[in-house]
Amino acid sequence: MDITERFFNYTKFDTQSSEESESVPSTSKQLVFAEYLKKELEDEGFSDVEMDDKGYIYATLKANSKKNIPTIGFISHYDTSPDCSGANVNPRIIRNYDGGDIV
């Protein structure tokens, strides 16, 4: 799967958060996406893949160098704003965008 297909696949998940929620994550549908990401990391060969009960995912990608280099970390969130539905997203690529309105 190429990077564009992968991204389009991610947009199929409704990860809308809720300001009224007292749980972490704020909606259970966010955990559905987290489980998907966890499996994807495992399938891609990451090691030490873990997900806690709050949906935090940890994984290790082994270095491909024998040099003594520092470890780096990437941090992100996967929820979408409560102000806009995360359902039925239909992404598309706009090539040669001219700066005008996208209908």
PDB file of C-alpha atoms in Angstrom:
ATOM      1  CA  MET A   1       0.000   0.000   0.000  1.00  0.00           C
ATOM      2  CA  ASP A   2       1.469   3.368  -0.962  1.00  0.00           C
ATOM      3  CA  ILE A   3       1.380   6.437   1.290  1.00  0.00           C
ATOM      4  CA  THR A   4      -1.651   7.972  -0.439  1.00  0.00           C
ATOM      5  CA  GLU A   5      -3.706   4.799  -0.056  1.00  0.00           C
ATOM      6  CA  ARG A   6      -2.631   4.555   3.573  1.00  0.00           C
ATOM      7  CA  PHE A   7      -3.727   8.129   4.295  1.00  0.00           C
ATOM      8  CA  PHE A   8      -7.047   7.674   2.494  1.00  0.00           C
ATOM      9  CA  ASN A   9      -7.594   4.542   4.563  1.00  0.00           C
ATOM     10  CA  TYR A  10      -7.097   6.543   7.778  1.00  0.00           C
ATOM     11  CA  THR A  11      -9.802   9.015   6.776  1.00  0.00           C
ATOM     12  CA  LYS A  12     -12.389   6.223   6.804  1.00  0.00           C
ATOM     13  CA  PHE A  13     -12.310   6.216  10.603  1.00  0.00           C
ATOM     14  CA  ASP A  14     -14.586   8.582  12.488  1.00  0.00           C
ATOM     15  CA  THR A  15     -12.399   9.778  15.355  1.00  0.00           C
ATOM     16  CA  GLN A  16     -14.455  12.800  16.399  1.00  0.00           C
ATOM     17  CA  SER A  17     -13.840  13.742  20.007  1.00  0.00           C
ATOM     18  CA  SER A  18     -16.401  14.873  22.567  1.00  0.00           C
ATOM     19  CA  GLU A  19     -16.049  17.829  24.910  1.00  0.00           C
ATOM     20  CA  GLU A  20     -18.723  16.369  27.221  1.00  0.00           C
ATOM     21  CA  SER A  21     -16.844  13.147  27.792  1.00  0.00           C
ATOM     22  CA  GLU A  22     -14.949  12.440  30.986  1.00  0.00           C
ATOM     23  CA  SER A  23     -13.141   9.419  29.529  1.00  0.00           C
ATOM     24  CA  VAL A  24      -9.835   9.095  27.719  1.00  0.00           C
ATOM     25  CA  PRO A  25     -10.093   8.880  24.833  1.00  0.00           C
ATOM     26  CA  SER A  26     -13.234  10.956  24.726  1.00  0.00           C
ATOM     27  CA  THR A  27     -15.078   8.534  22.401  1.00  0.00           C
ATOM     28  CA  SER A  28     -14.849   4.772  22.021  1.00  0.00           C
ATOM     29  CA  LYS A  29     -14.650   5.105  18.229  1.00  0.00           C
ATOM     30  CA  GLN A  30     -11.164   6.555  18.683  1.00  0.00           C
ATOM     31  CA  LEU A  31     -10.099   3.204  20.153  1.00  0.00           C
ATOM     32  CA  VAL A  32     -11.277   1.480  16.974  1.00  0.00           C
ATOM     33  CA  PHE A  33      -8.761   3.541  14.996  1.00  0.00           C
ATOM     34  CA  ALA A  34      -6.081   2.991  17.649  1.00  0.00           C
ATOM     35  CA  GLU A  35      -6.498  -0.787  17.331  1.00  0.00           C
ATOM     36  CA  TYR A  36      -6.137  -0.448  13.563  1.00  0.00           C
ATOM     37  CA  LEU A  37      -2.941   1.592  13.939  1.00  0.00           C
ATOM     38  CA  LYS A  38      -1.535  -0.905  16.437  1.00  0.00           C
ATOM     39  CA  LYS A  39      -2.105  -3.779  14.026  1.00  0.00           C
ATOM     40  CA  GLU A  40      -0.621  -1.781  11.181  1.00  0.00           C
ATOM     41  CA  LEU A  41       2.551  -1.128  13.195  1.00  0.00           C
ATOM     42  CA  GLU A  42       2.820  -4.837  13.984  1.00  0.00           C
ATOM     43  CA  ASP A  43       2.281  -5.755  10.332  1.00  0.00           C
ATOM     44  CA  GLU A  44       4.982  -3.278   9.271  1.00  0.00           C
ATOM     45  CA  GLY A  45       7.510  -5.003  11.527  1.00  0.00           C
ATOM     46  CA  PHE A  46       7.710  -2.622  14.471  1.00  0.00           C
ATOM     47  CA  SER A  47       8.634  -4.252  17.760  1.00  0.00           C
ATOM     48  CA  ASP A  48       7.447  -3.655  21.312  1.00  0.00           C
ATOM     49  CA  VAL A  49       4.043  -2.571  19.999  1.00  0.00           C
ATOM     50  CA  GLU A  50       1.714  -1.817  22.886  1.00  0.00           C
ATOM     51  CA  MET A  51      -1.532   0.027  23.428  1.00  0.00           C
ATOM     52  CA  ASP A  52      -2.815   0.986  26.849  1.00  0.00           C
ATOM     53  CA  ASP A  53      -6.446   1.262  27.961  1.00  0.00           C
ATOM     54  CA  LYS A  54      -6.497   4.967  27.057  1.00  0.00           C
ATOM     55  CA  GLY A  55      -5.441   4.294  23.465  1.00  0.00           C
ATOM     56  CA  TYR A  56      -1.839   5.444  23.758  1.00  0.00           C
ATOM     57  CA  ILE A  57       0.266   3.429  21.321  1.00  0.00           C
ATOM     58  CA  TYR A  58       3.970   2.742  21.743  1.00  0.00           C
ATOM     59  CA  ALA A  59       6.230   0.994  19.246  1.00  0.00           C
ATOM     60  CA  THR A  60       9.881   0.639  18.358  1.00  0.00           C
ATOM     61  CA  LEU A  61      11.331   0.822  14.876  1.00  0.00           C
ATOM     62  CA  LYS A  62      14.806  -0.662  15.034  1.00  0.00           C
ATOM     63  CA  ALA A  63      17.639   1.428  13.627  1.00  0.00           C
ATOM     64  CA  ASN A  64      19.012   0.525  10.218  1.00  0.00           C
ATOM     65  CA  SER A  65      22.445   1.882  11.075  1.00  0.00           C
ATOM     66  CA  LYS A  66      25.293   0.511  13.139  1.00  0.00           C
ATOM     67  CA  LYS A  67      26.256   4.048  14.160  1.00  0.00           C
ATOM     68  CA  ASN A  68      25.666   5.181  17.722  1.00  0.00           C
ATOM     69  CA  ILE A  69      22.776   7.560  17.112  1.00  0.00           C
ATOM     70  CA  PRO A  70      20.197   8.969  19.524  1.00  0.00           C
ATOM     71  CA  THR A  71      16.700   7.590  19.833  1.00  0.00           C
ATOM     72  CA  ILE A  72      13.933   9.816  18.549  1.00  0.00           C
ATOM     73  CA  GLY A  73      10.243   9.823  19.323  1.00  0.00           C
ATOM     74  CA  PHE A  74       7.193  10.903  17.400  1.00  0.00           C
ATOM     75  CA  ILE A  75       4.087  12.085  19.212  1.00  0.00           C
ATOM     76  CA  SER A  76       0.715  12.637  17.606  1.00  0.00           C
ATOM     77  CA  HIS A  77      -2.985  12.526  18.317  1.00  0.00           C
ATOM     78  CA  TYR A  78      -5.604  10.841  16.193  1.00  0.00           C
ATOM     79  CA  ASP A  79      -8.837  12.461  17.257  1.00  0.00           C
ATOM     80  CA  THR A  80     -10.672  15.040  15.206  1.00  0.00           C
ATOM     81  CA  SER A  81     -12.426  18.169  16.433  1.00  0.00           C
ATOM     82  CA  PRO A  82     -15.792  17.861  18.148  1.00  0.00           C
ATOM     83  CA  ASP A  83     -16.893  20.796  15.966  1.00  0.00           C
ATOM     84  CA  CYS A  84     -16.890  18.756  12.772  1.00  0.00           C
ATOM     85  CA  SER A  85     -17.998  15.207  12.107  1.00  0.00           C
ATOM     86  CA  GLY A  86     -15.299  12.709  11.295  1.00  0.00           C
ATOM     87  CA  ALA A  87     -17.787  10.459   9.497  1.00  0.00           C
ATOM     88  CA  ASN A  88     -18.153  10.036   5.752  1.00  0.00           C
ATOM     89  CA  VAL A  89     -14.975  11.859   4.840  1.00  0.00           C
ATOM     90  CA  ASN A  90     -14.224  11.634   1.117  1.00  0.00           C
ATOM     91  CA  PRO A  91     -10.653  12.749   0.530  1.00  0.00           C
ATOM     92  CA  ARG A  92      -9.354  13.560  -2.901  1.00  0.00           C
ATOM     93  CA  ILE A  93      -6.166  14.814  -4.460  1.00  0.00           C
ATOM     94  CA  ILE A  94      -6.279  18.204  -6.135  1.00  0.00           C
ATOM     95  CA  ARG A  95      -3.461  18.377  -8.642  1.00  0.00           C
ATOM     96  CA  ASN A  96      -2.219  21.745  -9.887  1.00  0.00           C
ATOM     97  CA  TYR A  97      -4.362  23.607  -7.341  1.00  0.00           C
ATOM     98  CA  ASP A  98      -4.970  27.177  -8.534  1.00  0.00           C
ATOM     99  CA  GLY A  99      -5.864  28.659  -5.139  1.00  0.00           C
ATOM    100  CA  GLY A 100      -9.593  28.911  -5.826  1.00  0.00           C
ATOM    101  CA  ASP A 101     -12.565  27.386  -4.050  1.00  0.00           C
ATOM    102  CA  ILE A 102     -12.733  23.605  -3.945  1.00  0.00           C
ATOM    103  CA  VAL A 103     -16.332  22.501  -4.347  1.00  0.00           C
TER     104      VAL A 103
END
